[in-house]
Coordinates of C-alpha atoms in Angstrom, one line a residue:
M1 CA 99.5 63.2 148.9
A2 CA 96.3 61.8 148.2
I3 CA 95.6 60.2 144.8
A4 CA 92.9 62.4 143.0
S5 CA 90.4 60.3 141.1
R6 CA 89.3 63.8 139.4
V7 CA 91.4 66.1 137.7
S8 CA 90.8 69.9 138.2
K9 CA 89.9 71.8 135.1
R10 CA 92.7 74.2 135.9
A11 CA 95.2 71.3 135.2
L12 CA 93.7 70.3 132.2
S13 CA 93.4 73.7 130.7
T14 CA 97.0 74.2 131.6
F15 CA 98.2 71.2 129.6
A16 CA 95.7 71.9 126.7
A17 CA 97.0 75.4 126.3
A18 CA 100.6 74.8 126.5
K19 CA 102.3 75.5 123.2
L20 CA 102.5 72.4 121.3
P21 CA 105.1 71.5 118.4
E22 CA 103.8 72.4 115.0
A23 CA 103.0 68.7 114.1
V24 CA 100.8 68.2 117.2
A25 CA 99.0 71.5 116.9
A26 CA 98.0 70.5 113.5
A27 CA 96.5 67.3 114.6
E28 CA 93.7 69.3 116.3
A29 CA 92.3 69.7 113.2
V30 CA 91.7 66.0 112.5
A31 CA 88.5 65.1 110.4
A32 CA 85.3 64.0 112.2
A33 CA 85.1 60.1 112.9
D34 CA 85.4 57.8 110.3
P35 CA 82.1 56.0 109.8
L36 CA 83.8 52.6 108.9
A37 CA 82.2 49.4 109.7
T38 CA 83.8 47.1 112.3
P39 CA 86.7 45.2 110.9
A40 CA 86.0 42.0 109.6
S41 CA 87.9 39.9 111.9
S42 CA 85.2 40.5 114.6
E43 CA 82.9 38.7 112.3
R44 CA 85.2 35.8 111.6
T45 CA 85.1 32.5 113.3
A46 CA 88.4 32.4 115.4
T47 CA 90.2 29.4 114.6
R48 CA 92.7 29.8 117.5
V49 CA 95.4 28.3 115.0
L50 CA 98.2 30.4 113.6
E51 CA 98.9 29.6 110.0
F52 CA 102.1 31.0 108.2
E53 CA 102.3 28.3 105.2
D54 CA 99.9 29.9 102.9
T55 CA 101.6 33.4 102.3
G56 CA 99.1 34.3 99.6
R57 CA 96.4 34.3 102.1
L58 CA 98.7 35.8 104.9
F59 CA 99.8 38.8 102.7
A60 CA 96.5 39.2 100.8
G61 CA 95.7 42.8 100.3
E62 CA 99.3 43.8 101.0
P63 CA 100.8 45.6 97.9
T64 CA 104.0 44.1 96.6
S65 CA 105.8 47.4 96.9
A66 CA 105.3 47.5 100.5
L67 CA 106.7 44.0 100.9
V68 CA 109.7 44.7 99.0
R69 CA 110.2 47.9 101.1
T70 CA 109.8 45.9 104.1
L71 CA 112.1 42.9 103.2
A72 CA 114.9 45.6 102.0
A73 CA 114.7 47.4 105.4
L74 CA 114.9 44.2 107.4
Q75 CA 117.7 42.8 105.2
A76 CA 119.8 46.1 105.8
L77 CA 119.1 46.1 109.6
S78 CA 120.4 42.5 109.8
V79 CA 124.0 43.7 108.7
G80 CA 125.7 44.2 111.7
P81 CA 128.5 46.8 110.7
L82 CA 126.1 48.7 108.6
V83 CA 123.8 48.9 111.8
D84 CA 126.7 50.1 113.9
V85 CA 127.7 52.9 111.4
A86 CA 124.1 54.2 111.3
T87 CA 123.5 54.1 115.0
A88 CA 126.7 55.9 115.6
A89 CA 125.5 58.5 113.1
L90 CA 122.2 59.0 114.7
R91 CA 123.8 59.4 118.3
S92 CA 126.0 62.2 116.9
P93 CA 124.4 65.7 117.2
A94 CA 126.1 67.0 114.2
V95 CA 124.8 64.2 112.1
A96 CA 121.2 63.9 113.6
G97 CA 120.9 67.6 113.8
S98 CA 121.7 68.3 110.2
A99 CA 119.2 68.5 107.2
L100 CA 121.0 65.9 105.4
G101 CA 121.2 63.6 108.6
R102 CA 117.2 64.0 109.0
A103 CA 116.6 63.5 105.3
A104 CA 118.5 60.2 105.5
A105 CA 116.7 59.1 108.5
R106 CA 113.3 59.9 107.2
A107 CA 113.9 58.2 103.9
T108 CA 115.0 54.9 105.6
A109 CA 114.5 53.7 109.0
Y110 CA 112.1 56.4 109.9
R111 CA 109.7 55.7 107.0
H112 CA 109.7 51.9 107.9
F113 CA 109.1 52.1 111.7
C114 CA 107.2 55.4 112.1
A115 CA 103.6 56.4 111.1
G116 CA 104.4 60.2 110.3
E117 CA 105.3 63.3 111.7
T118 CA 101.8 64.3 112.9
A119 CA 98.7 62.9 114.8
D120 CA 96.9 63.2 111.5
E121 CA 99.2 60.9 109.5
A122 CA 99.3 58.4 112.3
A123 CA 95.5 58.4 112.5
A124 CA 95.4 57.7 108.5
V125 CA 97.6 54.6 109.3
V126 CA 95.1 53.5 112.1
R127 CA 92.1 53.8 109.7
R128 CA 94.0 51.8 107.1
L129 CA 94.8 49.1 109.7
W130 CA 91.1 48.9 110.9
R131 CA 90.1 48.4 107.4
G132 CA 92.3 45.4 107.2
G133 CA 91.1 44.0 110.8
M134 CA 93.7 45.5 113.0
G135 CA 94.0 48.4 115.4
G136 CA 96.5 51.0 116.1
I137 CA 98.5 52.3 119.4
L138 CA 99.2 56.1 118.9
D139 CA 102.6 56.8 120.3
Y140 CA 103.6 60.5 120.5
G141 CA 107.4 59.7 120.3
I142 CA 108.7 61.9 123.0
E143 CA 110.8 61.2 126.0
D144 CA 113.5 62.3 128.6
A145 CA 112.2 65.6 129.3
E146 CA 114.6 68.0 131.1
D147 CA 112.4 70.4 132.9
G148 CA 108.9 71.3 133.7
H149 CA 108.1 73.4 130.7
A150 CA 109.0 70.5 128.4
C151 CA 106.7 68.2 130.4
D152 CA 104.0 70.5 130.2
R153 CA 104.3 70.7 126.3
N154 CA 104.6 66.8 126.2
A155 CA 101.5 66.5 128.4
A156 CA 99.5 68.6 125.9
G157 CA 100.9 66.4 123.1
F158 CA 99.5 63.2 124.9
I159 CA 96.3 64.9 125.4
A160 CA 96.1 65.8 121.6
A161 CA 96.8 62.0 120.9
V162 CA 94.0 61.2 122.9
D163 CA 91.6 63.6 121.2
V164 CA 92.7 62.3 117.8
A165 CA 91.9 58.7 118.9
A166 CA 88.7 59.5 120.1
E167 CA 87.8 60.6 116.7
L168 CA 88.7 57.3 115.1
P169 CA 86.2 54.4 114.7
P170 CA 85.3 53.1 118.2
G171 CA 87.8 50.4 119.5
S172 CA 90.4 50.8 116.7
A173 CA 92.9 53.1 118.7
S174 CA 94.7 53.2 122.1
V175 CA 97.4 55.7 123.3
C176 CA 100.8 55.0 124.7
I177 CA 103.0 57.4 126.8
K178 CA 106.4 57.6 128.4
I179 CA 106.7 58.7 131.9
T180 CA 110.0 60.2 131.2
A181 CA 108.2 62.8 129.1
L182 CA 106.0 63.9 132.0
C183 CA 108.4 64.2 134.8
P184 CA 112.2 65.5 134.5
I185 CA 114.5 62.7 134.0
A186 CA 116.8 64.0 136.9
L187 CA 113.8 63.8 139.3
L188 CA 112.8 60.3 138.2
E189 CA 116.2 59.1 138.9
K190 CA 116.4 60.4 142.2
T191 CA 112.7 59.0 142.9
S192 CA 113.6 55.7 141.8
D193 CA 116.8 55.9 144.2
L194 CA 114.6 56.7 147.0
L195 CA 112.3 53.8 146.3
R196 CA 115.0 51.4 145.9
W197 CA 116.4 52.5 149.3
Q198 CA 113.0 52.3 150.9
K199 CA 112.8 48.6 149.6
K200 CA 116.2 47.8 151.4
H201 CA 115.1 49.7 154.6
P202 CA 111.5 49.5 155.0
S203 CA 111.2 52.0 157.8
F204 CA 112.7 54.8 155.6
N205 CA 110.0 57.5 155.4
L206 CA 109.1 58.9 152.0
P207 CA 106.6 61.6 152.9
W208 CA 105.4 62.3 149.4
K209 CA 104.7 58.7 148.7
A210 CA 101.0 58.5 147.4
H211 CA 100.5 54.6 147.7
S212 CA 102.0 51.4 149.2
F213 CA 101.5 49.2 146.2
P214 CA 104.7 46.8 145.8
I215 CA 107.1 48.2 143.1
L216 CA 110.3 46.3 143.8
S217 CA 111.0 42.8 144.8
D218 CA 113.8 41.3 146.7
S219 CA 115.2 40.0 143.2
S220 CA 115.2 43.6 141.7
P221 CA 118.7 45.4 141.1
L222 CA 118.6 47.2 144.5
Y223 CA 122.3 47.4 144.0
L224 CA 121.9 50.4 141.7
T225 CA 121.3 52.5 145.0
A226 CA 124.3 51.8 146.9
S227 CA 123.9 54.5 149.8
E228 CA 121.1 56.7 151.2
P229 CA 119.9 59.1 148.7
P230 CA 119.1 62.7 149.8
A231 CA 115.6 63.5 150.4
L232 CA 113.5 65.3 147.7
T233 CA 113.7 69.1 148.4
A234 CA 110.5 71.2 148.7
E235 CA 110.9 72.1 145.1
E236 CA 111.3 68.7 143.9
E237 CA 108.3 67.5 145.8
R238 CA 106.3 70.3 144.0
E239 CA 107.6 69.0 140.5
L240 CA 106.7 65.5 141.7
E241 CA 103.1 66.6 142.3
L242 CA 102.9 68.4 139.0
A243 CA 104.0 65.3 137.4
H244 CA 101.2 63.5 139.1
E245 CA 99.0 66.0 137.8
R246 CA 100.1 65.8 134.3
L247 CA 99.7 62.0 134.1
L248 CA 96.2 62.2 135.9
A249 CA 95.2 64.8 133.3
V250 CA 96.1 62.4 130.3
C251 CA 94.4 59.5 132.1
A252 CA 91.2 61.6 132.7
R253 CA 91.0 62.4 129.0
C254 CA 91.3 58.7 128.2
A255 CA 88.6 58.0 130.7
E256 CA 86.3 60.6 129.3
H257 CA 86.5 59.0 125.6
G258 CA 87.1 55.3 126.8
I259 CA 90.6 55.1 125.2
P260 CA 93.0 52.6 126.8
L261 CA 96.4 54.1 128.0
L262 CA 99.2 52.1 127.9
V263 CA 102.4 53.3 129.9
D264 CA 105.8 52.0 128.4
A265 CA 108.4 50.6 130.5
E266 CA 111.9 52.0 130.0
Y267 CA 115.5 51.6 131.7
A268 CA 116.4 50.4 135.2
T269 CA 117.6 53.6 136.5
V270 CA 114.2 55.2 136.3
Q271 CA 111.9 51.8 136.3
P272 CA 110.7 52.1 139.8
A273 CA 109.5 55.7 139.5
I274 CA 107.7 54.9 136.4
D275 CA 105.8 51.8 138.0
Y276 CA 105.1 54.1 140.9
F277 CA 103.5 56.8 138.6
T278 CA 101.7 53.9 136.5
L279 CA 100.0 52.6 139.8
V280 CA 99.2 56.1 140.7
G281 CA 97.1 56.2 137.6
A282 CA 95.8 52.6 138.0
L283 CA 94.5 53.2 141.4
A284 CA 92.9 56.6 140.4
F285 CA 91.1 55.0 137.2
N286 CA 91.0 51.2 137.3
G287 CA 89.1 50.8 140.7
E288 CA 85.7 49.4 141.4
G289 CA 82.9 51.4 139.3
A290 CA 85.5 53.2 137.1
R291 CA 84.7 53.6 133.3
A292 CA 86.1 50.9 131.2
A293 CA 88.0 51.5 128.0
D294 CA 86.3 50.1 124.9
G295 CA 83.4 49.1 127.2
E296 CA 85.4 46.3 128.8
R297 CA 89.2 47.0 129.4
P298 CA 90.7 48.9 132.2
I299 CA 91.9 52.6 131.2
V300 CA 95.5 52.5 132.7
H301 CA 97.8 49.7 131.5
G302 CA 101.4 49.3 132.9
T303 CA 104.2 47.2 131.4
V304 CA 106.2 44.1 132.5
Q305 CA 109.7 43.6 130.8
A306 CA 110.3 39.9 130.6
Y307 CA 113.9 40.3 130.0
L308 CA 114.5 41.4 133.5
R309 CA 115.4 38.8 136.3
D310 CA 112.8 40.4 138.7
A311 CA 109.9 40.4 136.2
R312 CA 107.7 37.3 137.4
D313 CA 108.3 38.3 141.2
R314 CA 107.2 42.0 140.8
L315 CA 104.3 40.7 138.6
E316 CA 103.1 38.3 141.1
A317 CA 103.4 41.0 143.9
M318 CA 101.6 43.5 141.8
V319 CA 98.8 41.1 141.1
R320 CA 98.4 40.3 144.8
A321 CA 98.2 43.9 145.7
A322 CA 95.6 44.4 143.1
G323 CA 93.3 41.9 144.4
R324 CA 93.4 43.5 147.9
E325 CA 92.8 47.0 146.6
R326 CA 90.2 45.8 144.2
V327 CA 91.9 47.4 141.3
R328 CA 91.6 46.0 137.8
L329 CA 94.8 45.3 136.6
G330 CA 95.9 46.2 132.9
L331 CA 99.3 45.2 131.7
K332 CA 101.3 45.0 128.5
V333 CA 104.0 42.1 128.4
V334 CA 107.0 43.0 126.3
R335 CA 110.5 41.4 126.3
G336 CA 112.2 44.6 126.7
A337 CA 114.1 47.1 124.3
Y338 CA 117.1 48.5 126.4
L339 CA 119.5 45.7 126.4
T340 CA 122.3 47.6 125.2
R341 CA 121.9 50.2 127.6
E342 CA 121.4 47.8 130.7
T343 CA 124.3 45.7 129.7
R344 CA 126.6 48.8 129.4
L345 CA 125.4 50.4 132.6
A346 CA 125.9 47.1 134.6
A347 CA 129.5 46.7 133.3
S348 CA 130.3 50.3 133.9
L349 CA 129.3 49.9 137.6
G350 CA 130.8 46.3 138.0
V351 CA 127.6 44.8 139.1
P352 CA 125.4 41.8 137.7
S353 CA 123.0 42.8 134.7
P354 CA 119.3 43.0 135.7
I355 CA 118.6 41.0 132.5
H356 CA 118.4 37.3 132.1
G357 CA 121.5 35.6 131.3
S358 CA 120.4 33.9 128.1
I359 CA 117.7 34.4 125.5
Q360 CA 115.9 31.2 126.5
D361 CA 115.5 32.5 130.0
T362 CA 113.9 35.6 128.6
H363 CA 111.6 33.5 126.4
D364 CA 110.6 31.3 129.5
C365 CA 110.0 34.3 131.6
Y366 CA 107.8 35.8 128.9
N367 CA 105.7 32.9 128.5
G368 CA 105.4 32.3 132.0
C369 CA 104.2 35.9 132.7
A370 CA 101.7 35.6 129.8
A371 CA 100.2 32.4 131.0
F372 CA 99.9 33.7 134.6
L373 CA 98.1 36.8 133.2
L374 CA 95.8 34.9 131.0
D375 CA 94.6 33.0 133.8
R376 CA 93.6 36.3 135.4
V377 CA 91.9 37.2 132.2
R378 CA 89.8 34.1 132.2
R379 CA 88.7 34.9 135.7
G380 CA 87.8 38.6 134.7
S381 CA 90.3 40.2 137.0
A382 CA 93.0 41.3 134.4
S383 CA 93.3 42.8 130.7
V384 CA 96.5 41.5 129.1
M385 CA 98.3 42.9 126.0
L386 CA 100.8 40.4 124.6
A387 CA 103.4 42.4 122.8
T388 CA 105.5 39.9 121.1
H389 CA 107.5 39.5 117.8
N390 CA 108.3 35.8 118.6
V391 CA 106.4 33.2 116.9
E392 CA 106.3 30.6 119.7
S393 CA 104.9 33.0 122.2
G394 CA 102.3 33.9 119.8
K395 CA 101.4 30.1 119.3
N396 CA 101.6 29.4 122.8
P397 CA 98.3 31.4 124.0
S398 CA 96.6 30.7 120.6
S399 CA 95.6 27.1 121.7
E400 CA 92.6 26.4 124.0
L401 CA 92.2 29.7 126.1
G402 CA 89.0 29.3 127.4
I403 CA 88.6 33.0 126.7
P404 CA 85.6 34.0 124.8
K405 CA 86.1 35.2 121.0
G406 CA 86.2 38.8 120.7
D407 CA 87.0 39.5 124.4
R408 CA 89.1 42.8 124.2
N409 CA 90.7 41.9 127.5
L410 CA 93.2 39.9 125.5
Q411 CA 95.0 41.8 122.8
F412 CA 98.2 41.1 120.7
A413 CA 100.5 43.9 119.5
Q414 CA 103.7 44.2 117.2
L415 CA 105.8 47.3 116.3
M416 CA 105.2 48.9 113.2
G417 CA 107.5 47.6 110.5
M418 CA 108.1 44.5 112.4
A419 CA 106.6 40.9 112.7
D420 CA 104.0 41.5 110.2
G421 CA 103.4 38.2 109.4
L422 CA 102.7 37.5 113.0
S423 CA 100.3 40.3 113.0
L424 CA 98.4 39.0 110.0
S425 CA 98.4 35.4 111.2
L426 CA 96.9 36.4 114.8
R427 CA 94.3 38.5 113.0
N428 CA 93.3 35.7 110.7
A429 CA 92.9 33.5 113.7
G430 CA 90.4 36.1 115.1
F431 CA 92.5 37.5 117.9
Q432 CA 92.5 41.4 118.6
V433 CA 95.8 42.9 117.0
S434 CA 97.3 46.2 117.1
K435 CA 100.5 47.9 115.6
Y436 CA 102.3 50.3 117.7
L437 CA 102.6 53.5 115.7
P438 CA 105.1 56.0 116.8
Y439 CA 105.0 59.5 115.1
G440 CA 106.6 62.8 115.5
P441 CA 109.3 64.9 113.9
V442 CA 112.3 62.9 112.8
E443 CA 114.9 64.5 115.4
Q444 CA 112.4 63.6 118.2
I445 CA 112.1 60.0 117.0
I446 CA 115.8 59.2 116.8
P447 CA 116.2 57.4 120.1
Y448 CA 113.2 55.0 119.2
L449 CA 114.9 54.3 115.8
I450 CA 118.2 53.5 117.5
R451 CA 116.4 51.0 119.8
R452 CA 114.8 49.4 116.7
A453 CA 117.8 49.1 114.8
E454 CA 119.7 47.6 117.6
E455 CA 116.8 45.2 118.4
N456 CA 116.7 44.0 115.1
R457 CA 120.4 42.8 115.1
G458 CA 120.4 41.9 118.7
L459 CA 119.6 38.8 120.7
L460 CA 115.7 39.4 120.9
S461 CA 115.7 39.8 116.9
A462 CA 112.7 37.7 115.1
S463 CA 113.3 39.5 111.8
S464 CA 114.7 36.3 110.2
F465 CA 111.4 34.7 110.3
D466 CA 109.9 38.1 108.9
K467 CA 112.3 37.9 105.9
Q468 CA 111.6 34.2 105.4
L469 CA 107.9 34.8 105.2
L470 CA 108.3 38.0 102.9
R471 CA 110.7 36.2 100.4
K472 CA 108.3 33.2 100.1
E473 CA 105.5 35.3 99.2
L474 CA 107.4 37.5 96.8
A475 CA 108.8 34.3 95.0
R476 CA 105.1 33.2 94.9
R477 CA 104.0 36.6 93.2
V478 CA 107.0 36.6 90.7
K479 CA 106.0 32.9 89.9
A480 CA 102.3 33.7 89.3
A481 CA 103.2 36.8 87.2
V482 CA 105.4 34.7 85.0
V483 CA 102.8 32.0 84.6
G484 CA 100.1 34.4 84.1
R485 CA 101.8 35.7 81.1
E486 CA 102.6 32.4 79.3

C-alpha cells in the first residue's frame, strides 16, 4: 500500500461530516482570528539562563488566587493514600459515570489539568497564554477507540481542533493526537504483534506494510510477542487502510494551515503500531519540498519516551533512516506517563519491565536523547520539542546552544497545571514554550486525569519543586501586603 501525500476530498468530507460530540460541534463556531500582537518574549533578548530565585518576577502577572489553587491541587496530589482512593474511584464505572462523580472530578483534578470541555474554551486559554508569551498545544482528549465509527468521530474532532488552531494568532498553537483514537485498539495490538514478530524474523512478510522505516531495535521488548501472531484478515487490512486515511486527513488539514501536529506515544502493547503510523504521516508530509509549520517546523512530530530502555537505540536508527530518506524529523521527547501500566503488565507476564530500572537512568536517557537531537537542530535536519517537568533537563540545553534566538525548531513544553515555574523561567530566558491543553467532556478525560494523578505521586514527579516556588511567592506576597498596610 503506497503512502499518499495527498488526501482525497472524499476522505476529508467523510471525517468532517461525521457526527461530532456536542462540545466539538460547538467549537466550529469559533471566533475569527484574534489580532493579538506577537508575544513579548519574541522581542526579549534571550539570556539563556534559567532564573528561579526572584519569584516575584517569575510569577509576575499570575493572580494570587491561581497560585493558591495550584498549590492546593499539587499538595493534595502528593498525598499518596488520597491519590489511591481518588484513582480507584475514577476507575470505577459506577463512580466515574455518575453525575456526582463527574462533578467531583470537574471541581478538582479536571479544573487543574484541563482547558475546558470545548475547543472554544481551550482556544481562550491559548489566547491568554499567548498574551503572556507562551503558546498552547490543543489536545482533544480522546483515546482507545473500539471500532471504526468511533474512529471516524475522533478524526472529525481532531480536524475540528486543527481548524480552531488555524483561527488563533499565527504560531500560537499546535495540535496533539493519539493514534489509539484513529485505529481500533484491538487492531493496533495485533499490528504491533506483527511488527515485533517481523523484527525477530526479518523474512516474515507483512503485505500491508507501507514503509520500511525502523520502528523497533534489538533492545525493544520483543518478548511481548512470544509466538507467531495470525496475519491480518482482509477486513482488518481494510480497517488499517481506513486508519491511514484518517491520520493523513488530519495531517493534510495541518499542512493546509501550517499547524504542527504532535503524535503522542502511549503504552508498549501498541507503541510499535503508533510509531509505524507516525512515520506514515512523516513520510507523506515532512519530505523535501513539503510545507513547513509556522514557516519553519515540519508538520508531523513523533514522540520518544525516555523512560523506555530502547529509547536511544530506536531514536538513533530513526535519525539515520530519516537522513537516507531525506525526511525532516520532528520529535517530542518525554519521560513517559504509563509507568504503572507498564510495570503491572511486565509483572503479570513474568518478563522484564521495558522501563529503566532507576529514575537516574531515565534522566540520563532523556538528557542524552535531548543532546543528540539538539545537535541535529543545529544542523537544520530536525525539530525538537523538549517536554519536561525536570528542572535540570530544562537547564542543560539552556546554556550555549548555538541555536539562533527565536528558532522555532527548538521548543519546550509542560502540561497544564504542572511545572509552571519551569515554563515561566524558560519563557523569561527567551525560549519558545507551550503548555499542553487537554480538553473534552469530563468522562472522556478521566484516563488522562488518572495518569496525571499517578505521575504527581510517582517516581517522575517534579511537583515538590513547584510547591517550593509557589510557597515562596505566596509568602512574599503576604509579607508585601502586611508591610504595605503598616
